[in-house]
Short mmCIF file of C-alpha atoms and ligand atoms in Angstrom, two decimals:
data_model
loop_
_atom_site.label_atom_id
_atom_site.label_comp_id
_atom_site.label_asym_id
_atom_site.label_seq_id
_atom_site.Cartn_x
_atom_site.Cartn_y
_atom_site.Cartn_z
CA UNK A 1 117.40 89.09 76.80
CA UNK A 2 116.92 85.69 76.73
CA UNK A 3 113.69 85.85 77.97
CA UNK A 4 112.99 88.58 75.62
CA UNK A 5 113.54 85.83 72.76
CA UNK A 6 111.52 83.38 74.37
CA UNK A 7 108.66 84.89 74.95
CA UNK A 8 109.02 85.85 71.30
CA UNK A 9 109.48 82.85 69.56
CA UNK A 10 106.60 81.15 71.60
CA UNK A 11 103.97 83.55 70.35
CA UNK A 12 105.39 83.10 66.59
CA UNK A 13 104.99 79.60 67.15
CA UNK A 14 101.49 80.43 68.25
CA UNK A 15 101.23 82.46 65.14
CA UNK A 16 102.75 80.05 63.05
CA UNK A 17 100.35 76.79 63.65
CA UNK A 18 97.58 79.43 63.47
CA UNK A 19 98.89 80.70 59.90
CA UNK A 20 100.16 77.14 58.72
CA UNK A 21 103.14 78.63 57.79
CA UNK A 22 105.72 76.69 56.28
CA UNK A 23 108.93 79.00 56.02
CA UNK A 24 109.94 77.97 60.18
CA UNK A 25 113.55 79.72 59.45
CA UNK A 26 112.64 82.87 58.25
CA UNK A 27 110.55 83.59 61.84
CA UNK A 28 112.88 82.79 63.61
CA UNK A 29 114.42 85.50 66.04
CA UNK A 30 117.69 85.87 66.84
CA UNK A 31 120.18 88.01 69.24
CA UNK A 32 120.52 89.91 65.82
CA UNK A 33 116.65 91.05 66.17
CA UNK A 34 117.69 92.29 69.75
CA UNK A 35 120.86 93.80 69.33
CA UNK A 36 118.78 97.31 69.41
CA UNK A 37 117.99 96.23 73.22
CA UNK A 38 121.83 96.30 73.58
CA UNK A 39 123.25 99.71 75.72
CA UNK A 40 125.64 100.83 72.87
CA UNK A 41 124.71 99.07 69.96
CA UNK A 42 127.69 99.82 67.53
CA UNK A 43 125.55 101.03 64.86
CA UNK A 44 121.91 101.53 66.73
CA UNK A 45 119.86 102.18 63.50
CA UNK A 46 120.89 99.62 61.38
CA UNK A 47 120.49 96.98 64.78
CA UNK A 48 116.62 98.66 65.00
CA UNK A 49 115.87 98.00 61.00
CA UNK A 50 116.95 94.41 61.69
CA UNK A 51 114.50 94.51 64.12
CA UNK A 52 111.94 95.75 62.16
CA UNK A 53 112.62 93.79 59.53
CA UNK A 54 111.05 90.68 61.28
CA UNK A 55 107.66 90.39 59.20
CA UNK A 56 105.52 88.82 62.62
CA UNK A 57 107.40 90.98 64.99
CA UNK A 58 106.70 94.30 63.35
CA UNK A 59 102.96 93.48 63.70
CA UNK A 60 103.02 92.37 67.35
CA UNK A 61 103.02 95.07 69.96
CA UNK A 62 106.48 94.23 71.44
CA UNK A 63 107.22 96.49 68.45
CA UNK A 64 105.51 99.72 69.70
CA UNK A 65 108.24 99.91 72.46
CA UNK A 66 110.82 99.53 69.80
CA UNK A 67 109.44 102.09 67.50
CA UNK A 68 109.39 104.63 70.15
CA UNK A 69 112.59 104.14 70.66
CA UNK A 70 113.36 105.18 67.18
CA UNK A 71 111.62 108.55 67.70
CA UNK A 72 113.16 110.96 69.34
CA UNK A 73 111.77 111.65 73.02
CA UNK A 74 112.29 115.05 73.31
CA UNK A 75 112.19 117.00 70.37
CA UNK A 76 112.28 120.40 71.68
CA UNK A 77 115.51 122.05 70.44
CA UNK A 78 116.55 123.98 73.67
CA UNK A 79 116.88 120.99 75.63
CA UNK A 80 116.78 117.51 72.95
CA UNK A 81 120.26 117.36 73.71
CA UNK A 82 120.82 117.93 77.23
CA UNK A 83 118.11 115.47 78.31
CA UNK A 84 119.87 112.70 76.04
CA UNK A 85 122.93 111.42 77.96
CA UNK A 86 122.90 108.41 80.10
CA UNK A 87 122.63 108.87 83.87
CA UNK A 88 126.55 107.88 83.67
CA UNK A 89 127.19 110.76 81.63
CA UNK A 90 125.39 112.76 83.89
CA UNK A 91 126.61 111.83 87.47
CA UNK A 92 130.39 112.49 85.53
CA UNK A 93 129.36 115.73 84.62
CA UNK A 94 128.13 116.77 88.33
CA UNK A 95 131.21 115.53 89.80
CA UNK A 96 133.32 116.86 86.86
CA UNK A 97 131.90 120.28 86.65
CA UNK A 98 132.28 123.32 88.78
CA UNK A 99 128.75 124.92 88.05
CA UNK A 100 127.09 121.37 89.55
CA UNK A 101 128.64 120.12 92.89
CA UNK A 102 130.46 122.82 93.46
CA UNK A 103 127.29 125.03 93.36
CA UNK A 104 125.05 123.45 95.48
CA UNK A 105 124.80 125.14 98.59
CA UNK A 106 122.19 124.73 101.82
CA UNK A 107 121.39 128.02 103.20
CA UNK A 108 124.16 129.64 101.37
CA UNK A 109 126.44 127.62 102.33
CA UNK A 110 128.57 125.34 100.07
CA UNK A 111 127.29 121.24 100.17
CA UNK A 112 128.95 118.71 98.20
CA UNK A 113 126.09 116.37 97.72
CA UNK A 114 124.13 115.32 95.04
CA UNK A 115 120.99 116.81 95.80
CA UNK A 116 118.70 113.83 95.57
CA UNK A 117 120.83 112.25 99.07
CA UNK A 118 120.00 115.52 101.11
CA UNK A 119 116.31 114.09 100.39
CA UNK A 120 116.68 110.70 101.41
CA UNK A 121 118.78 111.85 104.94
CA UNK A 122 115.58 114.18 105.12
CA UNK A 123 113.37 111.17 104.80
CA UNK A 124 116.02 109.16 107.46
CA UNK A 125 116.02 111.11 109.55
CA UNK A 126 112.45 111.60 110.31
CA UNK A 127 111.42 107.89 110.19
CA UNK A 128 114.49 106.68 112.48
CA UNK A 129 114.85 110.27 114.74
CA UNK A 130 117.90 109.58 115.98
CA UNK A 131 119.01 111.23 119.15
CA UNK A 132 122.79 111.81 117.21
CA UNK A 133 123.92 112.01 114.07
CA UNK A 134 127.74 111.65 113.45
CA UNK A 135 128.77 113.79 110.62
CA UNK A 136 132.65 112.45 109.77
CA UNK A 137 134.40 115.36 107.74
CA UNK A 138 131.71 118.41 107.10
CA UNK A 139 134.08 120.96 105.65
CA UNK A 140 132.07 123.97 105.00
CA UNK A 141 129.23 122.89 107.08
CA UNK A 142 126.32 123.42 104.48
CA UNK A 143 125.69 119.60 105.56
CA UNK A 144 125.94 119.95 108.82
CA UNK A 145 123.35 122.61 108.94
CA UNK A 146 121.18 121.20 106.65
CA UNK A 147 121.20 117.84 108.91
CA UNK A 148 120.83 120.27 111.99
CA UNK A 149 118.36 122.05 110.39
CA UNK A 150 116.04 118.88 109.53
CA UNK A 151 116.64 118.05 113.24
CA UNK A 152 115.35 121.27 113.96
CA UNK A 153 111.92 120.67 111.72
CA UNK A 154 111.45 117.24 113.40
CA UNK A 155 112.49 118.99 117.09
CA UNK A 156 114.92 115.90 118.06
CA UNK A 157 118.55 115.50 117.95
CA UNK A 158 121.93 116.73 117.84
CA UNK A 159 124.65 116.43 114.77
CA UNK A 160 128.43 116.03 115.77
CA UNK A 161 130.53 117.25 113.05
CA UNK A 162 134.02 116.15 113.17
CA UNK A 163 136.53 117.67 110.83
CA UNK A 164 140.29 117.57 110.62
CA UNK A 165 140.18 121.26 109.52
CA UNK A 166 137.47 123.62 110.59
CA UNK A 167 138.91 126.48 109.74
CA UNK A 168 136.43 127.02 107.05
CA UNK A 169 133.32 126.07 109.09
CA UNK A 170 130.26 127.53 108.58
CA UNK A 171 127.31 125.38 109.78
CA UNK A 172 127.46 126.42 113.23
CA UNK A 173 123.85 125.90 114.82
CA UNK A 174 122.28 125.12 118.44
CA UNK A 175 121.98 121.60 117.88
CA UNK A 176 125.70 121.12 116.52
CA UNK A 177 128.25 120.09 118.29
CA UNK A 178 131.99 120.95 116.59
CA UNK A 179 134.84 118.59 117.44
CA UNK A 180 137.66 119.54 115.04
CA UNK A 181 140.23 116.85 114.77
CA UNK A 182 141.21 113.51 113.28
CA UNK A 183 138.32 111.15 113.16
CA UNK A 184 140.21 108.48 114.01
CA UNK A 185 142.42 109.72 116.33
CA UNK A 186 142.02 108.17 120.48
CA UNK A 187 141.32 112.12 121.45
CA UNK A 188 138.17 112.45 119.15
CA UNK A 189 137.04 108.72 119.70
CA UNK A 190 137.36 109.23 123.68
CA UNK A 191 134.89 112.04 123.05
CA UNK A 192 132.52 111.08 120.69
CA UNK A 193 132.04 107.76 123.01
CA UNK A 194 131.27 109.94 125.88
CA UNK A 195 129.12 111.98 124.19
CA UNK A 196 126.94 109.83 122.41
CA UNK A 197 126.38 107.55 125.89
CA UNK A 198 122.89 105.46 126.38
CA UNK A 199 122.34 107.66 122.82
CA UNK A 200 120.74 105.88 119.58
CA UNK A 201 123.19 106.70 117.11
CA UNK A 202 123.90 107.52 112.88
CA UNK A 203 126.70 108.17 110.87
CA UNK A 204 127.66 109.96 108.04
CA UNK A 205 131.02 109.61 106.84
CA UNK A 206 131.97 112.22 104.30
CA UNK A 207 135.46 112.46 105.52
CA UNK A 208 138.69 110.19 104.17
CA UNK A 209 137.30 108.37 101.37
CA UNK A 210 140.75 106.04 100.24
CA UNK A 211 139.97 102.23 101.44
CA UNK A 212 141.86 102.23 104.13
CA UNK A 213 140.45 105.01 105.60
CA UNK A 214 137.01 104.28 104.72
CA UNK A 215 137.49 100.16 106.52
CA UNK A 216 138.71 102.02 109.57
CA UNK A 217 136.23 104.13 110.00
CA UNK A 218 133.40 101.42 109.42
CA UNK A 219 135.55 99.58 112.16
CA UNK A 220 135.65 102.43 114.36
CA UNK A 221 132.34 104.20 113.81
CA UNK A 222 130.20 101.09 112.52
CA UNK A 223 129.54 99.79 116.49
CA UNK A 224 129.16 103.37 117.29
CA UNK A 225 125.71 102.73 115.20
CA UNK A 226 122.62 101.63 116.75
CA UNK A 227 120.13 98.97 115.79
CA UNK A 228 117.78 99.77 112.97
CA UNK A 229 119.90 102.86 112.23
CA UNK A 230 122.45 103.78 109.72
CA UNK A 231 126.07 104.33 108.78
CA UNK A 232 125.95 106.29 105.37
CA UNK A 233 129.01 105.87 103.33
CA UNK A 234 129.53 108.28 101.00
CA UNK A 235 131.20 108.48 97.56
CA UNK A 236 131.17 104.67 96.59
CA UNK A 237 130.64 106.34 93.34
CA UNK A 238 134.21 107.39 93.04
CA UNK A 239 134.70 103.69 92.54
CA UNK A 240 132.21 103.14 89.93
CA UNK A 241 133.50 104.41 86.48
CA UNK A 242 135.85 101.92 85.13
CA UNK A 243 139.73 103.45 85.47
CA UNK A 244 140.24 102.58 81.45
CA UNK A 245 137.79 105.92 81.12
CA UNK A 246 139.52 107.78 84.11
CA UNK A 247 137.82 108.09 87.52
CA UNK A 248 136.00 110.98 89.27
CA UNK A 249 138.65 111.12 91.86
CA UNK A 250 141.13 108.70 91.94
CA UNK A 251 142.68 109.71 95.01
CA UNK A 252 140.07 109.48 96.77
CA UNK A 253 138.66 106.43 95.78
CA UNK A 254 137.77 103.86 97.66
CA UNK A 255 134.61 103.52 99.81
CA UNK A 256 132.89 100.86 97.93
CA UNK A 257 135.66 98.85 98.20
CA UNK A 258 136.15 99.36 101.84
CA UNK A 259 131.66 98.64 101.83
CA UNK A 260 132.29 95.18 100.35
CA UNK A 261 135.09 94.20 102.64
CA UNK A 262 133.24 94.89 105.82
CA UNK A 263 130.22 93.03 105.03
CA UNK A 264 132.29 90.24 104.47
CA UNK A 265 134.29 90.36 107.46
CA UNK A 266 131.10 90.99 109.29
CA UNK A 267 128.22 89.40 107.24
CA UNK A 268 124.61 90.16 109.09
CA UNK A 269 125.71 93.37 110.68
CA UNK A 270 124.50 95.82 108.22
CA UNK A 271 122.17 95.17 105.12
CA UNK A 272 122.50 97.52 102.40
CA UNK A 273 119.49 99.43 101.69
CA UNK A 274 119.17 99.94 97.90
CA UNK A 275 115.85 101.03 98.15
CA UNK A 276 117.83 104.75 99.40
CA UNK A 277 119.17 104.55 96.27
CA UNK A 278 116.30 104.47 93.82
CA UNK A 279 116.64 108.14 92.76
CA UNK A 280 119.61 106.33 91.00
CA UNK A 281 120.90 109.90 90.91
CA UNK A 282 123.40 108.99 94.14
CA UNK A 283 126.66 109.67 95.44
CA UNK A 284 126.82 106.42 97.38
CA UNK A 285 126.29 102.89 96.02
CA UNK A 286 125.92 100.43 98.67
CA UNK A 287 126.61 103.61 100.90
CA UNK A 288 123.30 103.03 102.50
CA UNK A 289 124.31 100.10 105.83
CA UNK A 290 121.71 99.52 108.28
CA UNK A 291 122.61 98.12 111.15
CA UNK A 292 120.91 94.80 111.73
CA UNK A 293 123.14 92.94 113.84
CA UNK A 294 125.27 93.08 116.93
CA UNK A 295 129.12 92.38 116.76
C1 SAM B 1 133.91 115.92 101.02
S1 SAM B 1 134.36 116.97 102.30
C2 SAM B 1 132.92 117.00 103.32
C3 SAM B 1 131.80 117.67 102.64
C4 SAM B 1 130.58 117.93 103.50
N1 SAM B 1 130.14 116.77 104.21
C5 SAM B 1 129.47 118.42 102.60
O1 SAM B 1 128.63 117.59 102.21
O2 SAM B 1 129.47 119.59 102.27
C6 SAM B 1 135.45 115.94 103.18
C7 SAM B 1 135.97 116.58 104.45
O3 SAM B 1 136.48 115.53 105.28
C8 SAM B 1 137.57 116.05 106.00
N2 SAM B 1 138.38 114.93 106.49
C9 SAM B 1 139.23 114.16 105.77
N3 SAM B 1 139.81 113.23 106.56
C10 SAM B 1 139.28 113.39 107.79
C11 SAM B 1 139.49 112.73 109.04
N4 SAM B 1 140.35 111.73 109.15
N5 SAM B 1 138.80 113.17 110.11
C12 SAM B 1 137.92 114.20 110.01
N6 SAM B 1 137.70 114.86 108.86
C13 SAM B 1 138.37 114.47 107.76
C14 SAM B 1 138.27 116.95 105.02
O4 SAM B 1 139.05 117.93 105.68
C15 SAM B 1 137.09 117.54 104.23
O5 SAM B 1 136.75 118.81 104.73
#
């Protein structure tokens, strides 16, 4: 913003000794000439005439952005108002409603992802090829085949799917292997350790998302991870919306939190890869870790 005014104010000054103007005050901008800028301006159209009431700035082109904004982008009546929410609004609304999350299913099977994740994995998965993919919690399995399914397009790899309670698995495939149990638990761990041997390694967790649960399993899974590969965190975004509005699922939230305390308590062993998140559209802030050090 401050920039914004700068940049502003130089080229009326520009203007000015070009002009010889003598009324400096009036030309001057102010935060009040930006408050249109702002998210939620209290009252947007009166901040936007203030705006426009600037006699230089409603010559200069800066303005054309501004008076686009005042014109409505889609006019179309069938869908004006469900293309104008904010992205908050809309992530909400996918968590929040049944005919979104709930719906999405890979190969008929039920997946609760947001859709644009499954994409990135896809794109994971074929740059890194990993010889195993952890899957932590998998619940219907419409993950676990999609993963397996990739896997299958690319012709490398395996998916472990752990989950506490199979009993409404579906994703059964040739490259998955099932372990149903605790993810934590010595049993499963023993396992997983022997199965994944002289392996290159990535994790999904999907599976206990309150802190707690979410640091142990970074502790227990994150050396499990090899080099230049990942450990995906899901469902920071259960964090995200500020509890005065309510949260998507306060008992399960958590995984950010959990995120920020393991980098700290291990700073250089993952780096969090926003550039998996520039779909914006994601279930996991700061969910993407690549591993980049050794403990
Ligand atoms: C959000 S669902 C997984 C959804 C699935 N990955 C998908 O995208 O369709 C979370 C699952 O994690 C499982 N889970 C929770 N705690 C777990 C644990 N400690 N070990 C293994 N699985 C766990 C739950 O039973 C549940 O089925």
């Amino acid at each position: 913003m401050k920039q914004i005014i700068n940049h502003f104010n130089r080229r009326i000054r520009i203007a000015k000794k070009k002009r010889k103007r003598k009324d400096k005050e009036k030309l001057r901008l102010t935060k009040e000439h930006f408050k249109f800028l702002q998210p939620d301006p209290p009252n947007f159209y009166e901040a936007l005439k203030c705006a426009l009431s600037h006699p230089l700035v409603f010559f200069r082109s800066g303005i054309r952005g501004a008076y686009h904004v005042s014109v409505p982008p889609v006019t179309d009546p069938a869908y004006a108002q469900l293309l104008d929410q904010p992205l908050y609004s809309y992530l909400w609304n996918y968590y929040q409603q049944k005919n979104r999350l709930h719906s999405v299913k890979w190969m008929g099977i039920p997946t609760l992802k947001v859709i644009f994740d499954l994409w990135v994995y896809q794109e994971i998965l074929f740059q890194q090829k990993p010889d195993i993919v952890i899957e932590i919690g998998s619940h219907y399995g419409g993950s676990t085949l999609f993963l397996a399914q990739m896997l299958d397009l690319i012709g490398h790899g395996q998916v472990i799917s752990i989950e506490i309670h199979n009993q409404n698995f579906l994703g059964q495939h040739a490259r998955v292997i099932e372990i149903e149990g605790d993810c934590s638990s010595p049993k499963v761990l023993d396992k997983v350790r022997e199965l994944i041997r002289g392996k290159s390694v990535m994790v999904i967790h999907d599976g206990d998302h309150r802190e707690f649960a979410a640091l142990r399993d970074l502790e227990l899974y994150g050396p499990m991870v090899s080099k230049g590969h990942y450990f995906i965190m899901e469902d920071g975004i259960y964090d995200l919306y500020n509890p005065k509005r309510g949260r998507i699922n306060p008992e399960q939230q958590g995984p950010l939190k959990a995120i920020r305390e393991f980098l700290k308590k291990y700073p250089g062993l993952f780096t969090i890869d926003t550039n998996s998140e520039r779909f914006i559209l994601t279930s996991n802030p700061y969910g993407y870790l690549l591993k980049t050090g050794e403990l």
